[in-house]
Every structure is written in structure tokens, then in C-alpha cells.
């Protein structure tokens, strides 16, 4: 059983709630199938680890919980209800395409302990070597960081760094990161390529997405984590069909946050 990385380029693909719901109140099976079809088309050259949001969005389709506690506890409960449904949709949609899936629930404390980090790397390497696609989400019932702010962006950055990915792709509902001025005047001009994350931060508007909790600030934080690990980050519009294939072919506008010119 092969334990290490293969010759394929490893992509950590983070899929936001807004992408999975296509901006509606329901998870889109069509979008999950679109992602699966692209993985099939790219699997000769790339191996994928998915970081997926969407558990809370799925749960809201099924239940309306009575709130007996803080709003964060209700969201944790919704995540607990939604996570198995989210995995089932991935499993069914991917299985129809001949793809195998596995679930990995991680917490921030897992990234702070050496033994946990080794376990994560070893487990995911075994899964990928055996053609299973790990689908990672935060263990929301015990952790609150990403629910409160982040929508799994930071988790994706940490995962890419830990797994020594070749590329972090963050799929969101805009054509990458747009200049502040263009957002204010509704022209939405994409910043195509940048290596200076500080300059990028000064360009972002402070909007938060409707289903997600991140907005652009947490995506830039994820890119900063990746850049420190010498990993490039692409922020792409995941609402479009074939978005990964098209960004790899450079057919659509997206933001490429390159490796730092001078790594600190």
C-alpha cells in the first residue's frame, strides 16, 4: 500500500456553502456532480482532497430547531444533523461517477499537536493512494471557530499546508477577489495575480456572504497560511460549470495568489 505522495499534483479544493447551494437555500446535487465530473476529467494529473462546507445549509432543508441556547449552539446542532446528509449526497453523486469518498472531521486543536498532525497526514495519504477522496469538514459539534467566522477557509489553508499540497483552490461565488473600487462601483474587476498579501487585504470590501461566514477576509487568511508553506492559492468562481478545468486552462478570470518572492 503506497503511503507517500504520488507524482500527481495534489489540490486541496475548498468548496464554500454558497457554491454548494448555488446561492439558494438548498444543496445543489448538480453542483456536486459538476465537481465530481471535473475530478474524473483531471484525475490522471491531479489528486484531490476536498474541504467542504455546507452541513448547516443541508440541515436547514430538513429541520427548524427550537433555540434553547446561544445561536452558536443551534448552528452546532444543525451541523451535527446536516453533516451525514452532506456526506451522503457526496457519496451518492461521486459513486455514480466511479469515485470513492471518505469523511474526515478535524478541529483546530488537531493542527496544534504533533501526533495528531502525523495521524492526519498518514491517514489522508493512505486514502488518496487507494483512490479515496477525503472530504474534510470542521468537527462543528466540538469547535466553533469556523462557524463563527471562516466557513472552512482557514481549515483549508491549514490542511493544504499540513498535506504539502501543490495548490489550494478556494471555490467561492465571485470571479476571484475584486478591487475595492470596482466593488464599490459595481464593475467587479478581478485581481488576476498577486504575491503581496498585505496589498490584497487593503483591496477587499468587508461584505460577508449570505450562507457562508467568511467573505474575502478569511480567504486571504487561508492564502497567507498556504503562502507560508510555499503553496499557491487560487480563488475561483465555483458557481460556473467546469470551473476547475477552466481555471487550469486559464479560460476564466480568477485570482492567483502566488508564492512569496521572499519567504520569511
mmCIF file with all atom_site columns, N, CA, C and O in Angstrom, residues 52-107:
data_model
loop_
_atom_site.group_PDB
_atom_site.id
_atom_site.type_symbol
_atom_site.label_atom_id
_atom_site.label_alt_id
_atom_site.label_comp_id
_atom_site.label_asym_id
_atom_site.label_entity_id
_atom_site.label_seq_id
_atom_site.pdbx_PDB_ins_code
_atom_site.Cartn_x
_atom_site.Cartn_y
_atom_site.Cartn_z
_atom_site.occupancy
_atom_site.B_iso_or_equiv
_atom_site.pdbx_formal_charge
_atom_site.auth_seq_id
_atom_site.auth_comp_id
_atom_site.auth_asym_id
_atom_site.auth_atom_id
_atom_site.pdbx_PDB_model_num
ATOM 1   N N  . UNK A 1 52  ? -15.023 20.760 2.559   1.00 0.00 ? 52  UNK A N  1
ATOM 2   C CA . UNK A 1 52  ? -16.378 21.142 2.179   1.00 0.00 ? 52  UNK A CA 1
ATOM 3   C C  . UNK A 1 52  ? -17.147 21.759 3.343   1.00 0.00 ? 52  UNK A C  1
ATOM 4   O O  . UNK A 1 52  ? -17.223 21.190 4.422   1.00 0.00 ? 52  UNK A O  1
ATOM 5   N N  . UNK A 1 53  ? -17.736 22.919 3.070   1.00 0.00 ? 53  UNK A N  1
ATOM 6   C CA . UNK A 1 53  ? -18.717 23.492 3.975   1.00 0.00 ? 53  UNK A CA 1
ATOM 7   C C  . UNK A 1 53  ? -20.079 22.903 3.603   1.00 0.00 ? 53  UNK A C  1
ATOM 8   O O  . UNK A 1 53  ? -20.160 21.992 2.798   1.00 0.00 ? 53  UNK A O  1
ATOM 9   N N  . UNK A 1 54  ? -21.134 23.433 4.184   1.00 0.00 ? 54  UNK A N  1
ATOM 10  C CA . UNK A 1 54  ? -22.470 23.054 3.725   1.00 0.00 ? 54  UNK A CA 1
ATOM 11  C C  . UNK A 1 54  ? -23.303 22.222 4.677   1.00 0.00 ? 54  UNK A C  1
ATOM 12  O O  . UNK A 1 54  ? -24.487 22.005 4.422   1.00 0.00 ? 54  UNK A O  1
ATOM 13  N N  . UNK A 1 55  ? -22.725 21.741 5.793   1.00 0.00 ? 55  UNK A N  1
ATOM 14  C CA . UNK A 1 55  ? -23.502 20.893 6.706   1.00 0.00 ? 55  UNK A CA 1
ATOM 15  C C  . UNK A 1 55  ? -24.700 21.643 7.290   1.00 0.00 ? 55  UNK A C  1
ATOM 16  O O  . UNK A 1 55  ? -25.805 21.109 7.389   1.00 0.00 ? 55  UNK A O  1
ATOM 17  N N  . UNK A 1 56  ? -24.476 22.891 7.667   1.00 0.00 ? 56  UNK A N  1
ATOM 18  C CA . UNK A 1 56  ? -25.565 23.686 8.254   1.00 0.00 ? 56  UNK A CA 1
ATOM 19  C C  . UNK A 1 56  ? -26.627 23.972 7.202   1.00 0.00 ? 56  UNK A C  1
ATOM 20  O O  . UNK A 1 56  ? -27.836 23.858 7.461   1.00 0.00 ? 56  UNK A O  1
ATOM 21  N N  . UNK A 1 57  ? -26.181 24.297 5.987   1.00 0.00 ? 57  UNK A N  1
ATOM 22  C CA . UNK A 1 57  ? -27.124 24.577 4.897   1.00 0.00 ? 57  UNK A CA 1
ATOM 23  C C  . UNK A 1 57  ? -27.990 23.358 4.596   1.00 0.00 ? 57  UNK A C  1
ATOM 24  O O  . UNK A 1 57  ? -29.198 23.485 4.340   1.00 0.00 ? 57  UNK A O  1
ATOM 25  N N  . UNK A 1 58  ? -27.396 22.158 4.636   1.00 0.00 ? 58  UNK A N  1
ATOM 26  C CA . UNK A 1 58  ? -28.179 20.929 4.396   1.00 0.00 ? 58  UNK A CA 1
ATOM 27  C C  . UNK A 1 58  ? -29.221 20.755 5.485   1.00 0.00 ? 58  UNK A C  1
ATOM 28  O O  . UNK A 1 58  ? -30.389 20.460 5.214   1.00 0.00 ? 58  UNK A O  1
ATOM 29  N N  . UNK A 1 59  ? -28.809 20.946 6.736   1.00 0.00 ? 59  UNK A N  1
ATOM 30  C CA . UNK A 1 59  ? -29.721 20.712 7.859   1.00 0.00 ? 59  UNK A CA 1
ATOM 31  C C  . UNK A 1 59  ? -30.927 21.634 7.789   1.00 0.00 ? 59  UNK A C  1
ATOM 32  O O  . UNK A 1 59  ? -32.053 21.232 8.119   1.00 0.00 ? 59  UNK A O  1
ATOM 33  N N  . UNK A 1 60  ? -30.699 22.853 7.334   1.00 0.00 ? 60  UNK A N  1
ATOM 34  C CA . UNK A 1 60  ? -31.808 23.815 7.264   1.00 0.00 ? 60  UNK A CA 1
ATOM 35  C C  . UNK A 1 60  ? -32.883 23.369 6.278   1.00 0.00 ? 60  UNK A C  1
ATOM 36  O O  . UNK A 1 60  ? -34.022 23.821 6.349   1.00 0.00 ? 60  UNK A O  1
ATOM 37  N N  . UNK A 1 61  ? -32.533 22.469 5.355   1.00 0.00 ? 61  UNK A N  1
ATOM 38  C CA . UNK A 1 61  ? -33.527 21.921 4.434   1.00 0.00 ? 61  UNK A CA 1
ATOM 39  C C  . UNK A 1 61  ? -34.483 20.974 5.157   1.00 0.00 ? 61  UNK A C  1
ATOM 40  O O  . UNK A 1 61  ? -35.600 20.774 4.718   1.00 0.00 ? 61  UNK A O  1
ATOM 41  N N  . UNK A 1 62  ? -33.991 20.377 6.254   1.00 0.00 ? 62  UNK A N  1
ATOM 42  C CA . UNK A 1 62  ? -34.765 19.333 6.922   1.00 0.00 ? 62  UNK A CA 1
ATOM 43  C C  . UNK A 1 62  ? -35.454 19.799 8.205   1.00 0.00 ? 62  UNK A C  1
ATOM 44  O O  . UNK A 1 62  ? -36.524 19.313 8.538   1.00 0.00 ? 62  UNK A O  1
ATOM 45  N N  . UNK A 1 63  ? -34.815 20.689 8.931   1.00 0.00 ? 63  UNK A N  1
ATOM 46  C CA . UNK A 1 63  ? -35.308 20.987 10.279  1.00 0.00 ? 63  UNK A CA 1
ATOM 47  C C  . UNK A 1 63  ? -35.318 22.480 10.561  1.00 0.00 ? 63  UNK A C  1
ATOM 48  O O  . UNK A 1 63  ? -34.597 23.262 9.950   1.00 0.00 ? 63  UNK A O  1
ATOM 49  N N  . UNK A 1 64  ? -36.153 22.846 11.521  1.00 0.00 ? 64  UNK A N  1
ATOM 50  C CA . UNK A 1 64  ? -36.148 24.189 12.079  1.00 0.00 ? 64  UNK A CA 1
ATOM 51  C C  . UNK A 1 64  ? -36.046 24.009 13.587  1.00 0.00 ? 64  UNK A C  1
ATOM 52  O O  . UNK A 1 64  ? -37.030 23.701 14.247  1.00 0.00 ? 64  UNK A O  1
ATOM 53  N N  . UNK A 1 65  ? -34.846 24.148 14.115  1.00 0.00 ? 65  UNK A N  1
ATOM 54  C CA . UNK A 1 65  ? -34.625 23.829 15.525  1.00 0.00 ? 65  UNK A CA 1
ATOM 55  C C  . UNK A 1 65  ? -35.161 24.910 16.443  1.00 0.00 ? 65  UNK A C  1
ATOM 56  O O  . UNK A 1 65  ? -35.057 26.096 16.168  1.00 0.00 ? 65  UNK A O  1
ATOM 57  N N  . UNK A 1 66  ? -35.746 24.445 17.554  1.00 0.00 ? 66  UNK A N  1
ATOM 58  C CA . UNK A 1 66  ? -36.093 25.373 18.639  1.00 0.00 ? 66  UNK A CA 1
ATOM 59  C C  . UNK A 1 66  ? -34.798 25.851 19.274  1.00 0.00 ? 66  UNK A C  1
ATOM 60  O O  . UNK A 1 66  ? -33.885 25.060 19.509  1.00 0.00 ? 66  UNK A O  1
ATOM 61  N N  . UNK A 1 67  ? -34.709 27.125 19.547  1.00 0.00 ? 67  UNK A N  1
ATOM 62  C CA . UNK A 1 67  ? -33.478 27.670 20.124  1.00 0.00 ? 67  UNK A CA 1
ATOM 63  C C  . UNK A 1 67  ? -33.599 27.781 21.629  1.00 0.00 ? 67  UNK A C  1
ATOM 64  O O  . UNK A 1 67  ? -34.300 28.650 22.138  1.00 0.00 ? 67  UNK A O  1
ATOM 65  N N  . UNK A 1 68  ? -32.934 26.851 22.322  1.00 0.00 ? 68  UNK A N  1
ATOM 66  C CA . UNK A 1 68  ? -32.913 26.901 23.782  1.00 0.00 ? 68  UNK A CA 1
ATOM 67  C C  . UNK A 1 68  ? -31.606 27.475 24.317  1.00 0.00 ? 68  UNK A C  1
ATOM 68  O O  . UNK A 1 68  ? -31.424 27.597 25.511  1.00 0.00 ? 68  UNK A O  1
ATOM 69  N N  . UNK A 1 69  ? -30.694 27.784 23.422  1.00 0.00 ? 69  UNK A N  1
ATOM 70  C CA . UNK A 1 69  ? -29.389 28.269 23.877  1.00 0.00 ? 69  UNK A CA 1
ATOM 71  C C  . UNK A 1 69  ? -28.878 29.345 22.951  1.00 0.00 ? 69  UNK A C  1
ATOM 72  O O  . UNK A 1 69  ? -29.639 29.966 22.204  1.00 0.00 ? 69  UNK A O  1
ATOM 73  N N  . UNK A 1 70  ? -27.587 29.557 23.017  1.00 0.00 ? 70  UNK A N  1
ATOM 74  C CA . UNK A 1 70  ? -26.966 30.568 22.168  1.00 0.00 ? 70  UNK A CA 1
ATOM 75  C C  . UNK A 1 70  ? -27.080 30.155 20.702  1.00 0.00 ? 70  UNK A C  1
ATOM 76  O O  . UNK A 1 70  ? -27.153 28.966 20.383  1.00 0.00 ? 70  UNK A O  1
ATOM 77  N N  . UNK A 1 71  ? -27.090 31.153 19.832  1.00 0.00 ? 71  UNK A N  1
ATOM 78  C CA . UNK A 1 71  ? -27.217 30.882 18.391  1.00 0.00 ? 71  UNK A CA 1
ATOM 79  C C  . UNK A 1 71  ? -26.122 29.936 17.911  1.00 0.00 ? 71  UNK A C  1
ATOM 80  O O  . UNK A 1 71  ? -26.358 29.088 17.046  1.00 0.00 ? 71  UNK A O  1
ATOM 81  N N  . UNK A 1 72  ? -24.932 30.061 18.475  1.00 0.00 ? 72  UNK A N  1
ATOM 82  C CA . UNK A 1 72  ? -23.819 29.203 18.052  1.00 0.00 ? 72  UNK A CA 1
ATOM 83  C C  . UNK A 1 72  ? -24.114 27.737 18.360  1.00 0.00 ? 72  UNK A C  1
ATOM 84  O O  . UNK A 1 72  ? -23.770 26.852 17.589  1.00 0.00 ? 72  UNK A O  1
ATOM 85  N N  . UNK A 1 73  ? -24.787 27.470 19.476  1.00 0.00 ? 73  UNK A N  1
ATOM 86  C CA . UNK A 1 73  ? -25.120 26.085 19.814  1.00 0.00 ? 73  UNK A CA 1
ATOM 87  C C  . UNK A 1 73  ? -26.146 25.507 18.850  1.00 0.00 ? 73  UNK A C  1
ATOM 88  O O  . UNK A 1 73  ? -26.098 24.324 18.507  1.00 0.00 ? 73  UNK A O  1
ATOM 89  N N  . UNK A 1 74  ? -27.061 26.340 18.410  1.00 0.00 ? 74  UNK A N  1
ATOM 90  C CA . UNK A 1 74  ? -28.048 25.895 17.417  1.00 0.00 ? 74  UNK A CA 1
ATOM 91  C C  . UNK A 1 74  ? -27.333 25.558 16.112  1.00 0.00 ? 74  UNK A C  1
ATOM 92  O O  . UNK A 1 74  ? -27.617 24.537 15.481  1.00 0.00 ? 74  UNK A O  1
ATOM 93  N N  . UNK A 1 75  ? -26.373 26.398 15.726  1.00 0.00 ? 75  UNK A N  1
ATOM 94  C CA . UNK A 1 75  ? -25.616 26.119 14.499  1.00 0.00 ? 75  UNK A CA 1
ATOM 95  C C  . UNK A 1 75  ? -24.806 24.838 14.632  1.00 0.00 ? 75  UNK A C  1
ATOM 96  O O  . UNK A 1 75  ? -24.697 24.066 13.674  1.00 0.00 ? 75  UNK A O  1
ATOM 97  N N  . UNK A 1 76  ? -24.236 24.608 15.818  1.00 0.00 ? 76  UNK A N  1
ATOM 98  C CA . UNK A 1 76  ? -23.503 23.350 16.032  1.00 0.00 ? 76  UNK A CA 1
ATOM 99  C C  . UNK A 1 76  ? -24.437 22.160 15.909  1.00 0.00 ? 76  UNK A C  1
ATOM 100 O O  . UNK A 1 76  ? -24.084 21.134 15.321  1.00 0.00 ? 76  UNK A O  1
ATOM 101 N N  . UNK A 1 77  ? -25.639 22.291 16.458  1.00 0.00 ? 77  UNK A N  1
ATOM 102 C CA . UNK A 1 77  ? -26.622 21.203 16.370  1.00 0.00 ? 77  UNK A CA 1
ATOM 103 C C  . UNK A 1 77  ? -27.031 20.980 14.913  1.00 0.00 ? 77  UNK A C  1
ATOM 104 O O  . UNK A 1 77  ? -27.145 19.841 14.448  1.00 0.00 ? 77  UNK A O  1
ATOM 105 N N  . UNK A 1 78  ? -27.236 22.066 14.184  1.00 0.00 ? 78  UNK A N  1
ATOM 106 C CA . UNK A 1 78  ? -27.581 21.950 12.762  1.00 0.00 ? 78  UNK A CA 1
ATOM 107 C C  . UNK A 1 78  ? -26.458 21.266 11.980  1.00 0.00 ? 78  UNK A C  1
ATOM 108 O O  . UNK A 1 78  ? -26.709 20.426 11.120  1.00 0.00 ? 78  UNK A O  1
ATOM 109 N N  . UNK A 1 79  ? -25.214 21.618 12.308  1.00 0.00 ? 79  UNK A N  1
ATOM 110 C CA . UNK A 1 79  ? -24.074 20.981 11.638  1.00 0.00 ? 79  UNK A CA 1
ATOM 111 C C  . UNK A 1 79  ? -24.068 19.481 11.903  1.00 0.00 ? 79  UNK A C  1
ATOM 112 O O  . UNK A 1 79  ? -23.792 18.674 11.016  1.00 0.00 ? 79  UNK A O  1
ATOM 113 N N  . UNK A 1 80  ? -24.387 19.103 13.128  1.00 0.00 ? 80  UNK A N  1
ATOM 114 C CA . UNK A 1 80  ? -24.425 17.690 13.509  1.00 0.00 ? 80  UNK A CA 1
ATOM 115 C C  . UNK A 1 80  ? -25.492 16.930 12.722  1.00 0.00 ? 80  UNK A C  1
ATOM 116 O O  . UNK A 1 80  ? -25.284 15.793 12.297  1.00 0.00 ? 80  UNK A O  1
ATOM 117 N N  . UNK A 1 81  ? -26.633 17.581 12.500  1.00 0.00 ? 81  UNK A N  1
ATOM 118 C CA . UNK A 1 81  ? -27.720 16.961 11.729  1.00 0.00 ? 81  UNK A CA 1
ATOM 119 C C  . UNK A 1 81  ? -27.367 16.918 10.246  1.00 0.00 ? 81  UNK A C  1
ATOM 120 O O  . UNK A 1 81  ? -27.618 15.933 9.553   1.00 0.00 ? 81  UNK A O  1
ATOM 121 N N  . UNK A 1 82  ? -26.767 17.989 9.766   1.00 0.00 ? 82  UNK A N  1
ATOM 122 C CA . UNK A 1 82  ? -26.536 18.118 8.324   1.00 0.00 ? 82  UNK A CA 1
ATOM 123 C C  . UNK A 1 82  ? -25.356 17.339 7.787   1.00 0.00 ? 82  UNK A C  1
ATOM 124 O O  . UNK A 1 82  ? -25.358 16.920 6.622   1.00 0.00 ? 82  UNK A O  1
ATOM 125 N N  . UNK A 1 83  ? -24.333 17.133 8.621   1.00 0.00 ? 83  UNK A N  1
ATOM 126 C CA . UNK A 1 83  ? -23.099 16.501 8.133   1.00 0.00 ? 83  UNK A CA 1
ATOM 127 C C  . UNK A 1 83  ? -23.329 15.120 7.498   1.00 0.00 ? 83  UNK A C  1
ATOM 128 O O  . UNK A 1 83  ? -22.815 14.859 6.403   1.00 0.00 ? 83  UNK A O  1
ATOM 129 N N  . UNK A 1 84  ? -24.082 14.211 8.138   1.00 0.00 ? 84  UNK A N  1
ATOM 130 C CA . UNK A 1 84  ? -24.303 12.899 7.482   1.00 0.00 ? 84  UNK A CA 1
ATOM 131 C C  . UNK A 1 84  ? -25.048 13.027 6.154   1.00 0.00 ? 84  UNK A C  1
ATOM 132 O O  . UNK A 1 84  ? -24.766 12.287 5.213   1.00 0.00 ? 84  UNK A O  1
ATOM 133 N N  . UNK A 1 85  ? -25.984 13.974 6.078   1.00 0.00 ? 85  UNK A N  1
ATOM 134 C CA . UNK A 1 85  ? -26.714 14.176 4.817   1.00 0.00 ? 85  UNK A CA 1
ATOM 135 C C  . UNK A 1 85  ? -25.776 14.707 3.736   1.00 0.00 ? 85  UNK A C  1
ATOM 136 O O  . UNK A 1 85  ? -25.831 14.278 2.588   1.00 0.00 ? 85  UNK A O  1
ATOM 137 N N  . UNK A 1 86  ? -24.917 15.652 4.121   1.00 0.00 ? 86  UNK A N  1
ATOM 138 C CA . UNK A 1 86  ? -23.950 16.209 3.163   1.00 0.00 ? 86  UNK A CA 1
ATOM 139 C C  . UNK A 1 86  ? -23.055 15.098 2.613   1.00 0.00 ? 86  UNK A C  1
ATOM 140 O O  . UNK A 1 86  ? -22.825 14.999 1.407   1.00 0.00 ? 86  UNK A O  1
ATOM 141 N N  . UNK A 1 87  ? -22.560 14.247 3.508   1.00 0.00 ? 87  UNK A N  1
ATOM 142 C CA . UNK A 1 87  ? -21.691 13.144 3.082   1.00 0.00 ? 87  UNK A CA 1
ATOM 143 C C  . UNK A 1 87  ? -22.437 12.158 2.183   1.00 0.00 ? 87  UNK A C  1
ATOM 144 O O  . UNK A 1 87  ? -21.879 11.630 1.227   1.00 0.00 ? 87  UNK A O  1
ATOM 145 N N  . UNK A 1 88  ? -23.697 11.932 2.505   1.00 0.00 ? 88  UNK A N  1
ATOM 146 C CA . UNK A 1 88  ? -24.494 11.001 1.690   1.00 0.00 ? 88  UNK A CA 1
ATOM 147 C C  . UNK A 1 88  ? -24.642 11.531 0.264   1.00 0.00 ? 88  UNK A C  1
ATOM 148 O O  . UNK A 1 88  ? -24.530 10.781 -0.713  1.00 0.00 ? 88  UNK A O  1
ATOM 149 N N  . UNK A 1 89  ? -24.885 12.849 0.141   1.00 0.00 ? 89  UNK A N  1
ATOM 150 C CA . UNK A 1 89  ? -25.038 13.442 -1.193  1.00 0.00 ? 89  UNK A CA 1
ATOM 151 C C  . UNK A 1 89  ? -23.727 13.331 -1.976  1.00 0.00 ? 89  UNK A C  1
ATOM 152 O O  . UNK A 1 89  ? -23.716 12.969 -3.156  1.00 0.00 ? 89  UNK A O  1
ATOM 153 N N  . UNK A 1 90  ? -22.610 13.636 -1.299  1.00 0.00 ? 90  UNK A N  1
ATOM 154 C CA . UNK A 1 90  ? -21.304 13.470 -1.952  1.00 0.00 ? 90  UNK A CA 1
ATOM 155 C C  . UNK A 1 90  ? -21.096 12.014 -2.367  1.00 0.00 ? 90  UNK A C  1
ATOM 156 O O  . UNK A 1 90  ? -20.684 11.723 -3.491  1.00 0.00 ? 90  UNK A O  1
ATOM 157 N N  . UNK A 1 91  ? -21.367 11.106 -1.436  1.00 0.00 ? 91  UNK A N  1
ATOM 158 C CA . UNK A 1 91  ? -21.108 9.685  -1.694  1.00 0.00 ? 91  UNK A CA 1
ATOM 159 C C  . UNK A 1 91  ? -21.924 9.183  -2.876  1.00 0.00 ? 91  UNK A C  1
ATOM 160 O O  . UNK A 1 91  ? -21.394 8.527  -3.781  1.00 0.00 ? 91  UNK A O  1
ATOM 161 N N  . UNK A 1 92  ? -23.212 9.513  -2.896  1.00 0.00 ? 92  UNK A N  1
ATOM 162 C CA . UNK A 1 92  ? -24.082 9.041  -3.977  1.00 0.00 ? 92  UNK A CA 1
ATOM 163 C C  . UNK A 1 92  ? -23.684 9.659  -5.321  1.00 0.00 ? 92  UNK A C  1
ATOM 164 O O  . UNK A 1 92  ? -23.590 8.963  -6.333  1.00 0.00 ? 92  UNK A O  1
ATOM 165 N N  . UNK A 1 93  ? -23.457 10.973 -5.305  1.00 0.00 ? 93  UNK A N  1
ATOM 166 C CA . UNK A 1 93  ? -23.137 11.668 -6.563  1.00 0.00 ? 93  UNK A CA 1
ATOM 167 C C  . UNK A 1 93  ? -21.792 11.219 -7.120  1.00 0.00 ? 93  UNK A C  1
ATOM 168 O O  . UNK A 1 93  ? -21.642 11.002 -8.322  1.00 0.00 ? 93  UNK A O  1
ATOM 169 N N  . UNK A 1 94  ? -20.801 11.073 -6.241  1.00 0.00 ? 94  UNK A N  1
ATOM 170 C CA . UNK A 1 94  ? -19.464 10.658 -6.681  1.00 0.00 ? 94  UNK A CA 1
ATOM 171 C C  . UNK A 1 94  ? -19.442 9.186  -7.078  1.00 0.00 ? 94  UNK A C  1
ATOM 172 O O  . UNK A 1 94  ? -18.770 8.811  -8.032  1.00 0.00 ? 94  UNK A O  1
ATOM 173 N N  . UNK A 1 95  ? -20.185 8.353  -6.350  1.00 0.00 ? 95  UNK A N  1
ATOM 174 C CA . UNK A 1 95  ? -20.201 6.915  -6.657  1.00 0.00 ? 95  UNK A CA 1
ATOM 175 C C  . UNK A 1 95  ? -20.734 6.668  -8.063  1.00 0.00 ? 95  UNK A C  1
ATOM 176 O O  . UNK A 1 95  ? -20.244 5.796  -8.789  1.00 0.00 ? 95  UNK A O  1
ATOM 177 N N  . UNK A 1 96  ? -21.743 7.463  -8.462  1.00 0.00 ? 96  UNK A N  1
ATOM 178 C CA . UNK A 1 96  ? -22.297 7.329  -9.816  1.00 0.00 ? 96  UNK A CA 1
ATOM 179 C C  . UNK A 1 96  ? -21.262 7.635  -10.886 1.00 0.00 ? 96  UNK A C  1
ATOM 180 O O  . UNK A 1 96  ? -21.408 7.226  -12.041 1.00 0.00 ? 96  UNK A O  1
ATOM 181 N N  . UNK A 1 97  ? -20.218 8.384  -10.507 1.00 0.00 ? 97  UNK A N  1
ATOM 182 C CA . UNK A 1 97  ? -19.136 8.730  -11.438 1.00 0.00 ? 97  UNK A CA 1
ATOM 183 C C  . UNK A 1 97  ? -17.914 7.813  -11.265 1.00 0.00 ? 97  UNK A C  1
ATOM 184 O O  . UNK A 1 97  ? -16.878 8.023  -11.876 1.00 0.00 ? 97  UNK A O  1
ATOM 185 N N  . UNK A 1 98  ? -18.062 6.808  -10.399 1.00 0.00 ? 98  UNK A N  1
ATOM 186 C CA . UNK A 1 98  ? -16.957 5.882  -10.154 1.00 0.00 ? 98  UNK A CA 1
ATOM 187 C C  . UNK A 1 98  ? -15.932 6.396  -9.162  1.00 0.00 ? 98  UNK A C  1
ATOM 188 O O  . UNK A 1 98  ? -14.809 5.882  -9.095  1.00 0.00 ? 98  UNK A O  1
ATOM 189 N N  . UNK A 1 99  ? -16.295 7.413  -8.375  1.00 0.00 ? 99  UNK A N  1
ATOM 190 C CA . UNK A 1 99  ? -15.369 7.983  -7.390  1.00 0.00 ? 99  UNK A CA 1
ATOM 191 C C  . UNK A 1 99  ? -15.725 7.514  -5.985  1.00 0.00 ? 99  UNK A C  1
ATOM 192 O O  . UNK A 1 99  ? -16.900 7.397  -5.632  1.00 0.00 ? 99  UNK A O  1
ATOM 193 N N  . UNK A 1 100 ? -14.691 7.275  -5.196  1.00 0.00 ? 100 UNK A N  1
ATOM 194 C CA . UNK A 1 100 ? -14.870 6.820  -3.813  1.00 0.00 ? 100 UNK A CA 1
ATOM 195 C C  . UNK A 1 100 ? -14.619 7.990  -2.867  1.00 0.00 ? 100 UNK A C  1
ATOM 196 O O  . UNK A 1 100 ? -13.723 8.797  -3.082  1.00 0.00 ? 100 UNK A O  1
ATOM 197 N N  . UNK A 1 101 ? -15.414 8.065  -1.794  1.00 0.00 ? 101 UNK A N  1
ATOM 198 C CA . UNK A 1 101 ? -15.288 9.186  -0.855  1.00 0.00 ? 101 UNK A CA 1
ATOM 199 C C  . UNK A 1 101 ? -15.039 8.685  0.564   1.00 0.00 ? 101 UNK A C  1
ATOM 200 O O  . UNK A 1 101 ? -15.371 7.551  0.913   1.00 0.00 ? 101 UNK A O  1
ATOM 201 N N  . UNK A 1 102 ? -14.464 9.556  1.373   1.00 0.00 ? 102 UNK A N  1
ATOM 202 C CA . UNK A 1 102 ? -14.285 9.270  2.797   1.00 0.00 ? 102 UNK A CA 1
ATOM 203 C C  . UNK A 1 102 ? -14.460 10.571 3.575   1.00 0.00 ? 102 UNK A C  1
ATOM 204 O O  . UNK A 1 102 ? -14.250 11.656 3.025   1.00 0.00 ? 102 UNK A O  1
ATOM 205 N N  . UNK A 1 103 ? -14.846 10.455 4.828   1.00 0.00 ? 103 UNK A N  1
ATOM 206 C CA . UNK A 1 103 ? -15.075 11.633 5.658   1.00 0.00 ? 103 UNK A CA 1
ATOM 207 C C  . UNK A 1 103 ? -13.955 11.812 6.672   1.00 0.00 ? 103 UNK A C  1
ATOM 208 O O  . UNK A 1 103 ? -13.534 10.854 7.307   1.00 0.00 ? 103 UNK A O  1
ATOM 209 N N  . UNK A 1 104 ? -13.481 13.053 6.806   1.00 0.00 ? 104 UNK A N  1
ATOM 210 C CA . UNK A 1 104 ? -12.517 13.389 7.850   1.00 0.00 ? 104 UNK A CA 1
ATOM 211 C C  . UNK A 1 104 ? -13.016 14.637 8.568   1.00 0.00 ? 104 UNK A C  1
ATOM 212 O O  . UNK A 1 104 ? -13.167 15.689 7.935   1.00 0.00 ? 104 UNK A O  1
ATOM 213 N N  . UNK A 1 105 ? -13.294 14.530 9.862   1.00 0.00 ? 105 UNK A N  1
ATOM 214 C CA . UNK A 1 105 ? -13.707 15.683 10.661  1.00 0.00 ? 105 UNK A CA 1
ATOM 215 C C  . UNK A 1 105 ? -12.524 16.139 11.503  1.00 0.00 ? 105 UNK A C  1
ATOM 216 O O  . UNK A 1 105 ? -11.968 15.359 12.269  1.00 0.00 ? 105 UNK A O  1
ATOM 217 N N  . UNK A 1 106 ? -12.139 17.403 11.336  1.00 0.00 ? 106 UNK A N  1
ATOM 218 C CA . UNK A 1 106 ? -10.956 17.921 12.023  1.00 0.00 ? 106 UNK A CA 1
ATOM 219 C C  . UNK A 1 106 ? -11.312 19.123 12.888  1.00 0.00 ? 106 UNK A C  1
ATOM 220 O O  . UNK A 1 106 ? -12.258 19.849 12.590  1.00 0.00 ? 106 UNK A O  1
ATOM 221 N N  . UNK A 1 107 ? -10.534 19.321 13.941  1.00 0.00 ? 107 UNK A N  1
ATOM 222 C CA . UNK A 1 107 ? -10.662 20.502 14.798  1.00 0.00 ? 107 UNK A CA 1
ATOM 223 C C  . UNK A 1 107 ? -9.333  21.243 14.813  1.00 0.00 ? 107 UNK A C  1
ATOM 224 O O  . UNK A 1 107 ? -8.291  20.672 14.487  1.00 0.00 ? 107 UNK A O  1
#
